[in-house]
Structure formats: C-alpha cells, structure tokens
Coordinates of C-alpha atoms in Angstrom, one line a residue:
X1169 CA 16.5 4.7 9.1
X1170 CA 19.7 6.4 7.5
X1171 CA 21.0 4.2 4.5
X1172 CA 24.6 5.9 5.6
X1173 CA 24.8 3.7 8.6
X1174 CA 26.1 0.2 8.4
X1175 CA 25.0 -2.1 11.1
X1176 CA 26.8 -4.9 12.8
X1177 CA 26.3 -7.4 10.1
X1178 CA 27.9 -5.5 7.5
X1179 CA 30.8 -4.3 9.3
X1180 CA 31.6 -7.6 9.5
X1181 CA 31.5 -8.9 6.1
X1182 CA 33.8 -5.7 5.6
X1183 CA 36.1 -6.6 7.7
X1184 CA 36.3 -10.3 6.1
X1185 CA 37.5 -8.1 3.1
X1186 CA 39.9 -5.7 4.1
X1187 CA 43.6 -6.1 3.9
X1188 CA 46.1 -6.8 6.4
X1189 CA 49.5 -4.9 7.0
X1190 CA 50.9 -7.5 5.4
X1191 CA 48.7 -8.0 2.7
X1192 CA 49.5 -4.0 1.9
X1193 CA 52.6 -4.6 2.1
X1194 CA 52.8 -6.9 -0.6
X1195 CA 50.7 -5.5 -2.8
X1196 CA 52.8 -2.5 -2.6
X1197 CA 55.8 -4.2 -3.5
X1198 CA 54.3 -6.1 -6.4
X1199 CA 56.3 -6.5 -9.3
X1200 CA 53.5 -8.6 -11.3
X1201 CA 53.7 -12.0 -9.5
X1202 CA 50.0 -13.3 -10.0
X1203 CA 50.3 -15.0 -7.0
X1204 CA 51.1 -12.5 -4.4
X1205 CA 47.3 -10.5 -6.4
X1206 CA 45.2 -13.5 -5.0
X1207 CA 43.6 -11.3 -2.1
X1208 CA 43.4 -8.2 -4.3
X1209 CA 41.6 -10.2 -6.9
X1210 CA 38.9 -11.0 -3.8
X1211 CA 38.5 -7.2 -3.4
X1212 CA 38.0 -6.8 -6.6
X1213 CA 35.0 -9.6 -6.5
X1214 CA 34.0 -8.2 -3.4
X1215 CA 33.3 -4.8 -5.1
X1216 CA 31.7 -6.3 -8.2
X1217 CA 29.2 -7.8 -5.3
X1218 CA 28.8 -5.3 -3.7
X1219 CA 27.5 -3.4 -6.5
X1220 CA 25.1 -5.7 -7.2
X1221 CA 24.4 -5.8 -3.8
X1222 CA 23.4 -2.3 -3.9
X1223 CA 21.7 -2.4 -7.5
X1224 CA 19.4 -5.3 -5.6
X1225 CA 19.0 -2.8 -2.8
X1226 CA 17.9 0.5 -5.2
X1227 CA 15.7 -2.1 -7.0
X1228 CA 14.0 -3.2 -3.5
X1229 CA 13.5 0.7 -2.6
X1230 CA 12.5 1.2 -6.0
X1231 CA 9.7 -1.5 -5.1
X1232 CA 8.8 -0.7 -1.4
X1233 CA 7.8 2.9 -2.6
X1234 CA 5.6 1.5 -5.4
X1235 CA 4.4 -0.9 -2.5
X1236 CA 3.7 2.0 -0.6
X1237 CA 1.9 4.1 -2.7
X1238 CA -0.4 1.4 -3.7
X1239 CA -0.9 0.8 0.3
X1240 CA -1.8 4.6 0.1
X1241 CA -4.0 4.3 -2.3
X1242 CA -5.9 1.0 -0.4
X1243 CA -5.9 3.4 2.0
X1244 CA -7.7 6.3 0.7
X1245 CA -10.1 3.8 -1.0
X1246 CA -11.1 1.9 2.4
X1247 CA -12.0 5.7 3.8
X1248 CA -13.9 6.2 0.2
X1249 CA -15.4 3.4 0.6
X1250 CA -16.8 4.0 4.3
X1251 CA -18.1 7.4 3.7
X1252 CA -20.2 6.0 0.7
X1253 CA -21.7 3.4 3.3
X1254 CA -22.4 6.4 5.9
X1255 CA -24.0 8.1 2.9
X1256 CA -25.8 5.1 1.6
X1257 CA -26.9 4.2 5.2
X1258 CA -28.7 7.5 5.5
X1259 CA -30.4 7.6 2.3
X1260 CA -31.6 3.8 2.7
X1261 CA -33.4 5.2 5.9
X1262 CA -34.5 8.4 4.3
X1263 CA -36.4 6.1 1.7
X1264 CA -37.7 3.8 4.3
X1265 CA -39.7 6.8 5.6
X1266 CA -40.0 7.8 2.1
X1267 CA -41.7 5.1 1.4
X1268 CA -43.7 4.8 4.7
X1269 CA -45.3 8.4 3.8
X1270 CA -46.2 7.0 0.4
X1271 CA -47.8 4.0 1.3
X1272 CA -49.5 6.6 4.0
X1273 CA -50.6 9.0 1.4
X1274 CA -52.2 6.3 -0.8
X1275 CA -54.0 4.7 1.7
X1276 CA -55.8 8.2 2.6
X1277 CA -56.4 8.8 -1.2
X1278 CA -57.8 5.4 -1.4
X1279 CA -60.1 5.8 1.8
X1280 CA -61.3 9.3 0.5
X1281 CA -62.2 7.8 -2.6
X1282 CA -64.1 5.4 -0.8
X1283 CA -66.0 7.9 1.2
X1284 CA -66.7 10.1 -1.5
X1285 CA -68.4 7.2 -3.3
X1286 CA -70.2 5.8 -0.8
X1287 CA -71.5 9.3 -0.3
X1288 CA -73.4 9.1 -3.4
X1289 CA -73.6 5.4 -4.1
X1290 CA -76.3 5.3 -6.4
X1291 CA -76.9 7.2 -10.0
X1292 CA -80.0 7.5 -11.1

C-alpha cells in the first residue's frame, strides 16, 4: 500500500480543518484581534495532532516490522523443525532394523554356542 495516498477517511477529517474563503480572508486582514485567530488556533492543534498522529503511525511500522521479522523467524523454525522430524523419522526406522539385525545376530551366536557345546558335551 503507498503511505502517500490518503484514503476517504482522512480526506475528510482534512477537510473538517481547512479554511474557508472567508476564514482566509480574515486571517489575512488580522490586525491582532484574538478573536478573529479562533480557527487558526484549531489548525494549529490540528497540526500538533497530526504529528502525533504520525509519530504513533512510525512507532506502529516500527513495530509491525519487528512483528514481522519475528513471524519470519517462526517461520524458518517451523520448516527447521520439520526437517529434523523427517530426519529423525528415518533414523528411528534405521535403528528399528538396527536393532532387528542385532537381536538376529545374537540369537545365531547364542544357538552356535549351543551346538558347539552340545557337540562335545562331556569332558573327561
């Protein structure tokens, strides 16, 4: 979105502000009457809000990026943390067989242990 464009909700508080021919008029023709300064001194607050307006509107920016790059970062540790499942998921079943092979392995040590002592079962 450009932050140059004003949209229909601002125009209109604009307008709320801005003087009138007549208005001009008199200010141009002031000759330091407080009372004739009473919409002048409404432009004047008007500025002083708006600035703080737009401090409040830096400040939110400010604090969407920050929002942002800590979504980012969420973000990049959500992918992190579903690689290390894929990777964990395929060495859990690489152990499993592992494991199976072992228990395989033993089991024949075991059984030619067996055979080779029952092979010669008695010692004289």
């Amino acid at each position: 979105m450009d932050d140059t464009v004003l949209d229909v909700d601002q125009v209109e508080n604009l307008i709320k502000f801005c003087l009138t021919k007549e208005e001009m008029e008199l200010l141009k023709n002031y000759t330091g009457d407080k009372e004739s300064l009473e919409k002048c001194e409404q432009v004047s607050e008007f500025k002083r809000s708006l600035n703080t307006v737009n401090s409040a509107c830096n400040e939110a920016k400010k604090l969407a990026s920050q929002y942002q790059k800590e979504a980012d970062k969420c973000n990049s540790g959500m992918e992190t943390c579903k690689e290390v499942r894929r990777k964990l998921k395929k060495h859990s079943a690489q152990m499993k067989l592992t494991a199976m092979w072992e228990i395989r392995a033993r089991r024949e040590r075991v059984e030619k242990k067996v055979a080779k002592s029952n092979a010669f079962p008695y010692f004289i």
